[in-house]
Amino acid sequence: MIFLTTLPLFWIMISASRGGHWGAWMPSSISAFEGTCVSIPCRFDFPDELRPAVVHGVWYFNSPYPKNYPPVVFKSRTQVVHESFQGRSRLLGDLGLRNCTLLLSSLSPELGGKYYFRGDLGGYNQYTFSEHSVLDIINTPNIVVPPEVVAGSEVEVSCMVPDNCPELRPELSWLGHEGLGEPAVLGRLREDEGTWVQVSLLHFVPTREANGHRLGCQASFPNTTLQFEGYADVKYPPVIVEMNASVEAIEGSHVSLLCGADSNPLPLLTWMRDGTVLREAVAESLFLDLEEVTPAEDGVYACLAENAYGQDNRTVGLSVMYAPRKPMVNGTMVAVEGETVSILCSTQSNPDPILTIFKEKQILATVIYESELQLELPAVTPEDDGEYWCVAENQYGQRATTFNLSVEFAPVILLESHCAAARDTVQCLCVVKSNPEPSVAFELPSRNVTVNETEREFVYSERSGLLLTSILTLRGQAQAPPRVICTAHNLYGTKSLELPFQGAHRLMWAKIGPVGAVVAFAILIAIVCYITQTRRKKNVTESPSFSAGDNPPVLFSSDFRISGAPEKYESERRLGSERRLLGLRGEPPELDLSYSHSDLGKRPTKDSYTLTEELAEYAEIRVK
């Protein structure tokens, strides 16, 4: 509604301002139809002590400063005006009464702009007022529709036209109002700044079918051909009528989201995500295209439709499906035997995957449609040491991650550890399982000698996984082999084991020595001769096992060294024996404890060196 004032503020200011200073009052804006006229109300004031005999005035167009030579609209002294205003401008007010009201007629669009008044009291008493009025030349009535039109509730639509031309008064009528209601004309109304308008009202109850109805207002001037029409649709806020349901898309595919709205005027459609504007346009519908979607674009998208009369919004969810990412493993990778180990395997995928942890093809833990899997190993043992796999899988792919669990424990000497003798050589094998790697030493308690693995001349070591294999090689064992104790040590403990000798029957000749072998050979011959003589006496027809001219077969250990055998043959047999004993690819380092007669001759105080003396001398040299 237009609110009327019986005493406009404009005139209150005029009355209160009389006497004292320079000042002017006029409407800040005023409008008029093209081809009609307009009266710009104006009042001004100046100091009372000036008391001029004659008061003159000048109206300027678009500039208040004479030095800029603005177009002169009206000038009381000379009546000389700019060509654009010739015959179009005259003063309605009396300058002596401080009334500077200006009348402009035959309005055309180029006359729209700012109008300034300058008071001229003679001499230096001239003043251009900064106050001005802006003239707007229009061609259509102004139809005002309420901000919100609700079906079933009465609304008021108004048609307003300016009425500031004293020579021409407008008349209003409605167009296209049939079926909506009868209009009511309120007549001429005064606005706050002293301007006038003609107002006509139309009341009706809208229905949904009335959406978009075209309604017009016509302003005509009697006794002229001037007619002005303005139309307004029945405006209403947007309603989103078309939108995607929830969307599922595979990573890398193209996605198109649609939002359509019904409103008048057309709405501003905006696609948003997490408060960020992705696309917007004034349209009935708007697509949001996403090329090669990624999991980062998974989420909720909102469409907002708004115009001057209201807004509406809806959301749609986009779910981007993709294969599991490479699993991440977070947990203890090193543990001491007996501790509890907790390992967490996690991944990202859509949908959630099946997670499985296994070791050596044995499933240890699994979970379905979860992004995390916890593996608990209470009281870990050395058997838990090794490589594990965490596998994540869904219908779009599979990814896996390997990780190693290291279980640390005290040394364990395995049962396959033993010693074996071949001719005059003894080799001892000590197999130790431990983590971290142990230090290994061989002790010969009967001879008070200890040899550790750092002494490469005697010991050969090789590590494979958790197993450490150490080999001690002793030569010159003409006597019975010594006792050998293997000791393994790391930061978690120490383990010792006396290594047993394997293949005792093969060690017989090594134990009895060369002299014993000759005696045994003589006894064997005597036994054979005795049996032969006995059979002959009993006249038993039997072929003798051998005759005096034959070379009798000699039973001996395959590892027994035959005196006088060629050195080449002996070396080959020795190498074959050691490899059979240890199953090694290469020959371990040896300690040669046998000496030739020439070597012994170089030692005048002793006929031979024992193993203990050899190692003792070696140890003495190392200490020095």
Coordinates of C-alpha atoms in Angstrom, one line a residue:
M1 CA 0.0 0.0 0.0
I2 CA 1.0 3.6 -0.5
F3 CA 1.4 5.4 2.8
L4 CA 0.1 9.0 2.7
T5 CA 1.3 11.9 4.8
T6 CA -1.0 15.0 5.4
L7 CA 2.0 17.2 6.0
P8 CA 5.0 16.0 3.9
L9 CA 8.5 16.2 5.4
F10 CA 9.5 18.3 2.4
W11 CA 7.3 21.2 3.5
I12 CA 8.2 20.8 7.1
M13 CA 11.8 21.4 6.2
I14 CA 10.9 24.5 4.2
S15 CA 9.1 26.1 7.1
A16 CA 11.8 25.3 9.6
S17 CA 14.6 26.7 7.3
R18 CA 13.5 30.2 6.8
G19 CA 16.1 32.7 7.7
G20 CA 19.7 32.2 8.2
H21 CA 21.8 30.4 5.4
W22 CA 22.0 29.2 1.9
G23 CA 20.0 26.1 1.2
A24 CA 17.6 24.4 -1.4
W25 CA 15.0 21.7 -1.2
M26 CA 13.6 19.6 -4.1
P27 CA 12.7 15.9 -4.6
S28 CA 15.8 13.8 -5.1
S29 CA 14.0 11.9 -7.9
I30 CA 10.9 12.5 -10.0
S31 CA 9.5 10.6 -13.0
A32 CA 7.2 11.5 -16.0
F33 CA 5.9 9.8 -19.1
E34 CA 7.6 10.6 -22.4
G35 CA 5.7 13.3 -24.3
T36 CA 4.1 14.7 -21.2
C37 CA 5.3 17.4 -18.8
V38 CA 6.8 17.5 -15.3
S39 CA 6.8 20.1 -12.6
I40 CA 9.9 19.9 -10.3
P41 CA 9.0 21.5 -7.0
C42 CA 11.8 23.7 -5.6
R43 CA 12.4 26.0 -2.6
F44 CA 15.6 27.9 -1.7
D45 CA 16.8 30.2 1.0
F46 CA 19.6 32.7 1.6
P47 CA 20.9 34.8 4.5
D48 CA 18.4 37.6 5.6
E49 CA 21.0 40.3 5.9
L50 CA 21.6 40.3 2.1
R51 CA 18.2 41.8 1.3
P52 CA 18.6 41.9 -2.5
A53 CA 16.4 44.2 -4.6
V54 CA 15.9 41.5 -7.3
V55 CA 16.4 37.8 -7.0
H56 CA 17.5 35.9 -10.1
G57 CA 18.1 32.2 -10.7
V58 CA 19.5 29.7 -13.2
W59 CA 18.7 26.0 -13.7
Y60 CA 21.6 23.8 -15.0
F61 CA 21.5 20.3 -16.5
N62 CA 23.9 17.6 -15.2
S63 CA 26.5 19.9 -13.6
P64 CA 26.3 22.6 -10.8
Y65 CA 29.4 24.5 -11.9
P66 CA 29.2 27.4 -14.4
K67 CA 32.9 27.1 -15.3
N68 CA 32.1 23.7 -16.8
Y69 CA 29.6 25.4 -19.1
P70 CA 26.7 23.0 -18.4
P71 CA 23.6 23.3 -20.6
V72 CA 21.3 26.1 -19.3
V73 CA 17.8 24.9 -18.7
F74 CA 16.3 28.3 -17.6
K75 CA 17.8 31.7 -16.8
S76 CA 15.7 34.5 -15.4
R77 CA 18.1 37.4 -16.4
T78 CA 18.4 36.7 -20.2
Q79 CA 16.0 33.9 -21.0
V80 CA 18.9 32.4 -23.0
V81 CA 18.8 28.6 -22.8
H82 CA 20.4 25.5 -24.4
E83 CA 18.8 24.5 -27.7
S84 CA 17.6 21.2 -26.1
F85 CA 15.3 23.2 -23.8
Q86 CA 14.1 26.0 -26.1
G87 CA 10.3 26.2 -25.8
R88 CA 10.3 23.4 -23.2
S89 CA 11.2 25.1 -19.9
R90 CA 9.6 27.8 -17.8
L91 CA 9.6 28.9 -14.2
L92 CA 6.4 28.2 -12.3
G93 CA 7.6 29.6 -8.9
D94 CA 8.3 33.2 -7.8
L95 CA 12.0 33.7 -7.1
G96 CA 11.2 36.7 -4.9
L97 CA 9.2 34.4 -2.7
R98 CA 12.1 31.9 -2.8
N99 CA 10.2 29.4 -5.0
C100 CA 12.2 28.0 -7.8
T101 CA 9.7 25.4 -9.2
L102 CA 10.6 24.4 -12.8
L103 CA 8.2 23.1 -15.5
L104 CA 9.5 21.0 -18.4
S105 CA 7.2 20.0 -21.2
S106 CA 7.3 17.8 -24.4
L107 CA 9.6 15.4 -22.5
S108 CA 11.9 13.2 -24.5
P109 CA 14.5 10.6 -23.3
E110 CA 17.5 12.9 -23.7
L111 CA 16.0 15.3 -21.0
G112 CA 16.4 12.6 -18.3
G113 CA 19.2 13.5 -15.9
K114 CA 20.2 15.8 -13.0
Y115 CA 18.9 19.3 -12.5
Y116 CA 20.7 21.9 -10.4
F117 CA 19.5 25.4 -9.3
R118 CA 21.8 28.5 -8.8
G119 CA 20.6 31.6 -6.9
D120 CA 21.8 35.0 -8.2
L121 CA 21.3 37.9 -5.8
G122 CA 23.6 40.3 -7.6
G123 CA 27.3 40.9 -7.4
Y124 CA 29.2 38.2 -5.6
N125 CA 26.1 36.9 -3.9
Q126 CA 25.6 33.9 -6.2
Y127 CA 25.3 30.3 -5.0
T128 CA 24.9 27.0 -6.7
F129 CA 23.2 24.5 -4.5
S130 CA 24.5 21.0 -4.3
E131 CA 20.9 19.6 -3.8
H132 CA 19.6 18.4 -7.1
S133 CA 16.7 16.4 -8.6
V134 CA 17.0 13.4 -11.0
L135 CA 14.4 13.2 -13.7
D136 CA 13.4 9.8 -15.1
I137 CA 11.5 9.6 -18.4
I138 CA 9.4 6.4 -18.5
N139 CA 7.2 4.6 -21.0
T140 CA 5.3 2.0 -18.9
P141 CA 3.2 2.1 -15.7
N142 CA 4.7 0.5 -12.6
I143 CA 2.8 -2.7 -11.6
V144 CA 3.6 -3.9 -8.1
V145 CA 3.1 -7.5 -7.2
P146 CA 3.5 -8.7 -3.5
P147 CA 6.8 -10.5 -2.8
E148 CA 4.9 -13.8 -2.2
V149 CA 1.8 -15.0 -3.9
V150 CA 0.3 -18.0 -2.1
A151 CA -2.5 -20.0 -3.7
G152 CA -5.8 -19.5 -1.8
S153 CA -4.7 -16.2 -0.1
E154 CA -5.9 -12.8 -1.2
V155 CA -3.3 -10.6 -2.8
E156 CA -3.3 -6.9 -3.8
V157 CA -1.7 -5.8 -7.1
S158 CA -1.2 -2.1 -7.6
C159 CA -0.7 0.0 -10.7
M160 CA 1.2 3.3 -10.1
V161 CA 1.9 6.1 -12.6
P162 CA 3.5 9.6 -11.9
D163 CA 1.1 12.6 -11.8
N164 CA 3.4 15.6 -11.8
C165 CA 2.2 17.3 -14.9
P166 CA -0.3 20.1 -14.1
E167 CA -1.4 20.2 -17.7
L168 CA -2.1 16.5 -18.2
R169 CA -3.8 14.1 -15.7
P170 CA -3.5 10.3 -16.3
E171 CA -6.4 7.9 -16.2
L172 CA -5.8 4.2 -15.2
S173 CA -7.4 1.0 -16.4
W174 CA -6.6 -2.7 -16.0
L175 CA -6.0 -5.1 -18.8
G176 CA -6.5 -8.9 -18.6
H177 CA -8.1 -8.8 -15.2
E178 CA -11.2 -10.8 -16.2
G179 CA -11.9 -13.6 -13.8
L180 CA -9.5 -12.1 -11.2
G181 CA -11.7 -9.4 -9.7
E182 CA -12.9 -5.8 -10.0
P183 CA -10.3 -3.1 -9.7
A184 CA -10.5 -0.2 -7.2
V185 CA -9.1 3.2 -8.1
L186 CA -7.7 5.2 -5.2
G187 CA -6.9 8.4 -7.2
R188 CA -4.1 10.9 -6.8
L189 CA -1.7 10.4 -3.9
R190 CA 1.1 12.6 -2.7
E191 CA 4.5 11.1 -1.9
D192 CA 6.9 12.1 0.9
E193 CA 9.1 14.4 -1.2
G194 CA 6.2 16.3 -2.7
T195 CA 5.7 14.4 -5.9
W196 CA 2.3 12.9 -6.9
V197 CA 1.2 9.5 -8.2
Q198 CA -2.0 8.0 -9.5
V199 CA -2.8 4.6 -8.0
S200 CA -5.2 1.8 -8.9
L201 CA -5.6 -1.5 -6.9
L202 CA -6.8 -4.9 -7.9
H203 CA -7.6 -7.6 -5.3
F204 CA -8.1 -11.3 -6.1
V205 CA -7.5 -14.8 -4.7
P206 CA -4.9 -16.6 -6.9
T207 CA -5.1 -20.3 -7.7
R208 CA -2.3 -22.5 -9.0
E209 CA -3.8 -22.3 -12.4
A210 CA -3.3 -18.5 -12.2
N211 CA 0.5 -19.0 -12.2
G212 CA 2.0 -17.1 -15.1
H213 CA -1.3 -15.1 -15.8
R214 CA -0.4 -11.9 -17.7
L215 CA -1.9 -8.8 -16.1
G216 CA -1.7 -5.3 -17.6
C217 CA -2.3 -1.7 -16.6
Q218 CA -2.9 1.2 -19.0
A219 CA -2.3 4.9 -18.4
S220 CA -4.0 7.3 -20.9
F221 CA -4.3 11.1 -21.0
P222 CA -7.6 12.7 -22.1
N223 CA -7.7 14.7 -25.2
T224 CA -4.4 13.2 -26.4
T225 CA -3.3 10.1 -28.2
L226 CA -0.9 9.3 -25.4
Q227 CA -1.3 5.8 -24.0
F228 CA 1.1 3.7 -21.9
E229 CA 0.7 0.0 -21.0
G230 CA 2.6 -2.1 -18.6
Y231 CA 2.2 -5.9 -18.0
A232 CA 3.2 -8.1 -15.1
D233 CA 2.8 -11.8 -14.7
V234 CA 1.5 -13.2 -11.5
K235 CA 4.8 -13.9 -9.8
Y236 CA 5.5 -16.9 -7.6
P237 CA 8.5 -18.4 -5.9
P238 CA 10.4 -21.4 -7.5
V239 CA 9.5 -25.0 -6.9
I240 CA 12.1 -27.6 -7.9
V241 CA 10.1 -30.1 -10.0
E242 CA 12.9 -32.2 -11.6
M243 CA 16.0 -33.7 -10.1
N244 CA 18.0 -37.0 -10.1
A245 CA 17.5 -39.6 -7.5
S246 CA 20.6 -40.8 -5.7
V247 CA 23.4 -41.6 -8.2
E248 CA 26.0 -44.4 -8.2
A249 CA 28.9 -44.2 -10.6
I250 CA 32.1 -46.1 -11.2
E251 CA 35.4 -44.2 -10.7
G252 CA 36.4 -42.6 -14.0
S253 CA 33.0 -42.5 -15.5
H254 CA 30.9 -39.4 -16.6
V255 CA 28.0 -38.2 -14.4
S256 CA 25.4 -35.6 -15.2
L257 CA 23.1 -34.2 -12.5
L258 CA 19.9 -32.4 -13.5
C259 CA 17.9 -29.7 -11.6
G260 CA 14.7 -28.1 -13.0
A261 CA 12.4 -25.6 -11.4
D262 CA 9.0 -23.9 -12.0
S263 CA 8.8 -20.2 -11.1
N264 CA 8.0 -16.7 -12.4
P265 CA 10.3 -15.0 -13.1
L266 CA 12.9 -17.6 -14.1
P267 CA 14.9 -18.7 -11.1
L268 CA 18.6 -18.5 -10.5
L269 CA 19.6 -22.2 -10.4
T270 CA 22.8 -23.0 -8.4
W271 CA 24.6 -26.3 -8.0
M272 CA 26.6 -26.5 -4.7
R273 CA 28.7 -28.9 -2.7
D274 CA 29.9 -28.2 0.8
G275 CA 29.1 -24.6 0.5
T276 CA 31.1 -24.2 -2.8
V277 CA 29.3 -23.0 -5.9
L278 CA 29.9 -25.4 -8.8
R279 CA 27.7 -23.9 -11.5
E280 CA 24.8 -21.4 -11.7
A281 CA 22.6 -19.9 -14.3
V282 CA 19.2 -18.2 -14.8
A283 CA 17.2 -20.9 -16.4
E284 CA 14.4 -23.4 -16.1
S285 CA 16.8 -26.3 -15.8
L286 CA 20.5 -26.7 -15.2
F287 CA 22.9 -29.7 -15.7
L288 CA 26.0 -30.3 -13.7
D289 CA 28.5 -32.5 -15.6
L290 CA 31.3 -34.3 -13.8
E291 CA 33.9 -35.8 -16.1
E292 CA 35.9 -38.9 -14.9
V293 CA 34.6 -38.8 -11.4
T294 CA 36.9 -39.6 -8.5
P295 CA 36.2 -40.7 -4.9
A296 CA 37.0 -37.1 -3.9
E297 CA 33.7 -36.1 -5.7
D298 CA 31.6 -38.6 -3.6
G299 CA 29.1 -36.7 -1.4
V300 CA 25.9 -34.7 -1.3
Y301 CA 25.1 -32.1 -4.0
A302 CA 22.5 -29.4 -3.5
C303 CA 20.4 -27.5 -6.1
L304 CA 19.2 -24.0 -5.0
A305 CA 16.5 -22.3 -7.0
E306 CA 15.6 -18.6 -6.1
N307 CA 14.0 -15.5 -7.5
A308 CA 12.8 -12.3 -6.0
Y309 CA 9.7 -14.0 -4.5
G310 CA 11.3 -17.0 -2.7
Q311 CA 13.5 -20.0 -3.0
D312 CA 13.5 -23.8 -2.9
N313 CA 16.3 -26.4 -2.6
R314 CA 16.8 -30.1 -2.9
T315 CA 19.8 -32.5 -2.5
V316 CA 21.1 -35.6 -4.3
G317 CA 23.7 -38.0 -3.2
L318 CA 26.5 -39.2 -5.5
S319 CA 28.3 -42.4 -4.6
V320 CA 31.5 -43.1 -6.5
M321 CA 32.3 -46.8 -6.6
Y322 CA 36.0 -47.9 -6.7
A323 CA 38.4 -50.8 -6.0
P324 CA 40.2 -50.9 -2.7
R325 CA 43.3 -48.8 -2.3
K326 CA 46.6 -50.4 -1.2
P327 CA 46.0 -51.6 2.4
M328 CA 47.9 -49.8 5.2
V329 CA 49.4 -51.8 8.0
N330 CA 49.9 -50.2 11.4
G331 CA 51.2 -52.3 14.3
T332 CA 54.1 -54.0 16.0
M333 CA 56.5 -55.6 13.5
V334 CA 59.1 -56.7 16.0
A335 CA 58.1 -58.7 19.1
V336 CA 59.8 -60.9 21.8
E337 CA 58.6 -64.4 22.2
G338 CA 55.7 -64.6 24.5
E339 CA 54.4 -61.1 23.9
T340 CA 51.0 -60.2 22.4
V341 CA 51.1 -58.6 19.0
S342 CA 48.3 -56.5 17.6
I343 CA 48.3 -55.5 13.9
L344 CA 45.8 -53.2 12.2
C345 CA 45.2 -53.4 8.4
S346 CA 43.0 -50.7 6.8
T347 CA 42.0 -49.5 3.4
Q348 CA 39.6 -47.3 1.5
S349 CA 37.0 -48.5 -1.1
N350 CA 33.4 -48.2 -2.1
P351 CA 31.7 -50.4 -1.3
D352 CA 33.6 -51.5 1.8
P353 CA 35.8 -54.6 1.0
I354 CA 36.4 -58.1 2.3
L355 CA 39.7 -57.8 4.3
T356 CA 41.8 -60.9 5.0
I357 CA 45.1 -61.5 6.7
F358 CA 46.9 -64.8 6.0
K359 CA 50.3 -66.4 6.3
E360 CA 51.6 -69.1 4.1
K361 CA 48.2 -69.5 2.5
Q362 CA 46.5 -70.0 5.9
I363 CA 43.8 -67.5 6.8
L364 CA 44.4 -65.9 10.2
A365 CA 41.6 -63.3 10.3
T366 CA 38.9 -61.9 7.9
V367 CA 36.1 -59.4 8.0
I368 CA 33.3 -58.6 5.5
Y369 CA 32.3 -55.1 4.4
E370 CA 34.6 -53.4 6.8
S371 CA 37.5 -51.0 6.1
E372 CA 39.6 -52.2 9.1
L373 CA 40.8 -55.6 10.3
Q374 CA 42.6 -56.2 13.6
L375 CA 44.9 -59.3 14.0
E376 CA 45.7 -60.4 17.6
L377 CA 48.5 -62.9 18.2
P378 CA 48.7 -63.7 21.9
A379 CA 52.0 -65.1 23.2
V380 CA 53.9 -65.2 19.9
T381 CA 56.3 -68.0 19.1
P382 CA 59.1 -68.3 16.6
E383 CA 56.6 -70.0 14.3
D384 CA 54.8 -66.7 14.0
D385 CA 57.9 -65.1 12.5
G386 CA 57.6 -64.5 8.8
E387 CA 55.8 -62.8 5.9
Y388 CA 52.1 -61.9 6.1
W389 CA 49.6 -60.7 3.6
C390 CA 46.7 -58.3 4.0
V391 CA 44.3 -58.5 1.0
A392 CA 41.4 -56.2 0.3
E393 CA 38.8 -57.1 -2.3
N394 CA 35.4 -55.9 -3.6
Q395 CA 33.6 -56.3 -6.9
Y396 CA 35.7 -53.6 -8.5
G397 CA 39.2 -55.0 -7.8
Q398 CA 41.7 -56.4 -5.4
R399 CA 44.8 -54.9 -3.7
A400 CA 47.3 -56.5 -1.3
T401 CA 50.1 -55.5 1.1
T402 CA 52.8 -57.7 2.5
F403 CA 54.4 -57.1 5.9
N404 CA 57.0 -59.1 8.0
L405 CA 56.7 -59.9 11.7
S406 CA 60.0 -60.6 13.4
V407 CA 59.8 -62.6 16.6
E408 CA 62.9 -62.4 18.7
F409 CA 63.8 -65.4 21.0
A410 CA 66.6 -67.2 22.8
P411 CA 68.8 -69.6 20.7
V412 CA 67.6 -73.2 20.2
I413 CA 70.2 -75.8 19.0
L414 CA 68.4 -78.2 16.7
L415 CA 68.7 -82.0 17.0
E416 CA 70.3 -82.4 13.6
S417 CA 73.5 -80.9 15.1
H418 CA 76.2 -83.6 15.4
C419 CA 79.8 -84.6 14.7
A420 CA 81.2 -87.0 12.2
A421 CA 84.6 -88.5 11.7
A422 CA 86.3 -89.5 8.4
R423 CA 89.8 -91.0 8.6
D424 CA 91.8 -88.5 10.6
T425 CA 89.3 -85.6 10.2
V426 CA 86.4 -84.7 12.5
Q427 CA 83.7 -82.2 11.4
C428 CA 81.0 -80.9 13.8
L429 CA 77.8 -79.4 12.6
C430 CA 75.9 -77.0 14.9
V431 CA 72.5 -75.7 13.6
V432 CA 71.0 -72.9 15.7
K433 CA 67.6 -71.3 15.4
S434 CA 67.4 -67.8 17.0
N435 CA 66.5 -64.1 16.5
P436 CA 68.6 -62.0 16.6
E437 CA 71.5 -63.9 15.2
P438 CA 73.5 -65.6 17.9
S439 CA 77.2 -66.0 18.5
V440 CA 78.3 -69.6 18.3
A441 CA 81.3 -71.2 20.0
F442 CA 82.7 -74.8 20.0
E443 CA 84.2 -76.1 23.3
L444 CA 86.5 -79.0 23.6
P445 CA 86.4 -79.5 27.4
S446 CA 88.8 -82.4 27.5
R447 CA 91.5 -80.2 26.0
N448 CA 90.4 -76.9 27.5
V449 CA 90.0 -75.2 24.1
T450 CA 87.2 -73.0 22.8
V451 CA 86.8 -71.9 19.2
N452 CA 84.3 -69.3 18.1
E453 CA 82.8 -68.5 14.7
T454 CA 85.0 -65.5 14.2
E455 CA 88.0 -67.7 13.8
R456 CA 87.6 -68.4 10.1
E457 CA 90.5 -70.8 10.0
F458 CA 88.5 -73.4 12.0
V459 CA 84.8 -72.4 11.7
Y460 CA 82.6 -71.8 8.7
S461 CA 79.2 -70.2 9.3
E462 CA 76.2 -69.6 7.0
R463 CA 72.8 -68.0 7.9
S464 CA 69.5 -68.7 6.2
G465 CA 66.4 -67.1 7.7
L466 CA 66.4 -67.8 11.4
L467 CA 68.9 -70.7 11.0
L468 CA 72.6 -70.3 11.6
T469 CA 74.7 -73.3 10.5
S470 CA 78.3 -73.5 11.9
I471 CA 80.9 -76.2 11.0
L472 CA 84.0 -76.9 12.9
T473 CA 86.7 -78.9 11.1
L474 CA 89.4 -80.8 13.0
R475 CA 92.3 -82.7 11.3
G476 CA 95.0 -85.0 12.7
Q477 CA 92.8 -87.1 14.8
A478 CA 94.7 -90.3 15.0
Q479 CA 93.4 -90.8 18.5
A480 CA 89.7 -91.0 19.6
P481 CA 87.7 -87.9 18.6
P482 CA 87.3 -85.3 21.4
R483 CA 84.0 -84.3 23.0
V484 CA 82.6 -81.2 21.4
I485 CA 80.0 -78.8 23.0
C486 CA 78.3 -76.2 20.9
T487 CA 77.2 -73.0 22.7
A488 CA 74.9 -70.3 21.2
H489 CA 74.2 -67.0 22.8
N490 CA 72.1 -63.8 22.1
L491 CA 70.6 -61.1 24.2
Y492 CA 67.7 -63.4 25.2
G493 CA 69.7 -66.3 26.5
T494 CA 72.4 -69.0 26.1
K495 CA 72.0 -72.7 25.0
S496 CA 74.6 -75.4 25.0
L497 CA 74.6 -79.0 23.6
E498 CA 77.2 -81.7 23.5
L499 CA 77.2 -82.8 19.9
P500 CA 76.8 -86.5 19.4
F501 CA 78.9 -88.5 16.9
Q502 CA 77.0 -90.2 14.1
G503 CA 78.1 -93.5 12.3
A504 CA 80.0 -95.0 15.2
H505 CA 80.8 -98.2 13.3
R506 CA 82.6 -96.3 10.7
L507 CA 84.8 -94.8 13.4
M508 CA 86.2 -98.1 14.6
W509 CA 89.5 -97.8 12.7
A510 CA 89.9 -94.2 13.6
K511 CA 89.6 -95.1 17.3
I512 CA 92.1 -98.1 17.3
G513 CA 94.7 -96.3 15.3
P514 CA 97.2 -97.6 12.7
V515 CA 98.9 -100.1 15.0
G516 CA 95.6 -101.6 16.0
A517 CA 94.7 -102.0 12.4
V518 CA 97.8 -104.1 11.7
V519 CA 97.1 -106.3 14.7
A520 CA 93.5 -106.8 13.6
F521 CA 94.7 -107.7 10.2
A522 CA 97.0 -110.4 11.5
I523 CA 94.3 -111.8 13.7
L524 CA 91.9 -112.0 10.7
I525 CA 94.5 -113.9 8.7
A526 CA 95.0 -116.4 11.6
I527 CA 91.3 -117.0 11.9
V528 CA 91.0 -117.7 8.2
C529 CA 93.9 -120.1 8.3
Y530 CA 92.5 -121.9 11.3
I531 CA 89.2 -122.5 9.6
T532 CA 90.9 -123.8 6.5
Q533 CA 92.9 -126.3 8.3
T534 CA 89.9 -127.5 10.3
R535 CA 87.9 -128.2 7.1
R536 CA 90.7 -130.1 5.5
K537 CA 91.0 -132.3 8.5
K538 CA 87.3 -133.0 8.4
N539 CA 87.5 -133.7 4.7
V540 CA 84.8 -131.3 4.0
T541 CA 84.5 -130.6 0.4
E542 CA 84.5 -126.9 0.3
S543 CA 86.2 -124.3 -1.8
P544 CA 88.6 -122.3 0.3
S545 CA 87.9 -118.6 0.7
F546 CA 91.4 -117.8 -0.4
S547 CA 94.7 -119.4 -1.0
A548 CA 98.2 -118.6 0.1
G549 CA 99.0 -117.1 -3.2
D550 CA 95.9 -114.9 -3.4
N551 CA 95.7 -111.4 -2.0
P552 CA 93.1 -111.7 0.8
P553 CA 90.4 -109.2 1.0
V554 CA 90.9 -106.7 3.7
L555 CA 88.0 -105.3 5.6
F556 CA 88.4 -101.7 6.5
S557 CA 86.4 -98.5 7.0
S558 CA 85.7 -96.7 3.8
D559 CA 87.2 -93.7 5.6
F560 CA 90.3 -95.5 6.8
R561 CA 93.6 -94.1 5.3
I562 CA 95.7 -96.8 3.6
S563 CA 99.4 -96.3 4.1
G564 CA 101.2 -95.5 1.0
A565 CA 98.1 -94.6 -1.1
P566 CA 98.7 -92.0 -3.7
E567 CA 98.1 -88.4 -2.5
K568 CA 95.8 -87.6 -5.4
Y569 CA 93.5 -90.6 -4.6
E570 CA 93.6 -89.7 -0.9
S571 CA 92.6 -86.0 -1.6
E572 CA 89.7 -87.0 -3.8
R573 CA 88.3 -89.5 -1.2
R574 CA 88.7 -86.9 1.5
L575 CA 86.7 -84.3 -0.5
G576 CA 84.0 -86.8 -1.3
S577 CA 83.6 -87.8 2.3
E578 CA 83.4 -84.3 3.7
R579 CA 80.7 -83.3 1.1
R580 CA 78.7 -86.5 1.9
L581 CA 78.9 -85.7 5.6
L582 CA 77.8 -82.0 5.4
G583 CA 75.9 -81.7 2.1
L584 CA 77.6 -78.4 1.5
R585 CA 78.1 -76.8 -1.8
G586 CA 81.6 -75.7 -1.0
E587 CA 84.5 -76.9 1.1
P588 CA 84.7 -75.3 4.6
P589 CA 88.0 -74.0 5.9
E590 CA 90.0 -76.7 7.7
L591 CA 92.5 -76.9 10.4
D592 CA 95.2 -79.4 9.4
L593 CA 96.5 -81.1 12.5
S594 CA 98.6 -83.9 10.7
Y595 CA 102.3 -83.5 10.0
S596 CA 104.7 -85.4 7.8
H597 CA 107.9 -87.0 9.0
S598 CA 109.8 -84.1 7.7
D599 CA 107.7 -81.7 9.7
L600 CA 108.2 -83.7 12.8
G601 CA 111.9 -83.7 12.2
K602 CA 111.9 -80.0 12.4
R603 CA 110.7 -80.3 16.0
P604 CA 113.6 -82.0 17.9
T605 CA 111.9 -81.9 21.3
K606 CA 108.7 -83.7 20.2
D607 CA 107.9 -86.6 18.0
S608 CA 104.4 -85.2 17.2
Y609 CA 101.9 -82.5 18.1
T610 CA 98.6 -83.2 19.7
L611 CA 95.4 -81.3 18.8
T612 CA 95.4 -79.6 22.2
E613 CA 99.0 -78.4 21.8
E614 CA 98.2 -77.1 18.2
L615 CA 95.2 -75.1 19.4
A616 CA 97.1 -73.9 22.5
E617 CA 99.9 -72.6 20.3
Y618 CA 97.4 -70.9 18.0
A619 CA 95.7 -69.3 20.9
E620 CA 99.1 -68.1 22.2
I621 CA 100.0 -66.5 18.9
R622 CA 96.6 -64.7 18.7
V623 CA 97.1 -63.3 22.3
K624 CA 100.5 -62.0 21.3

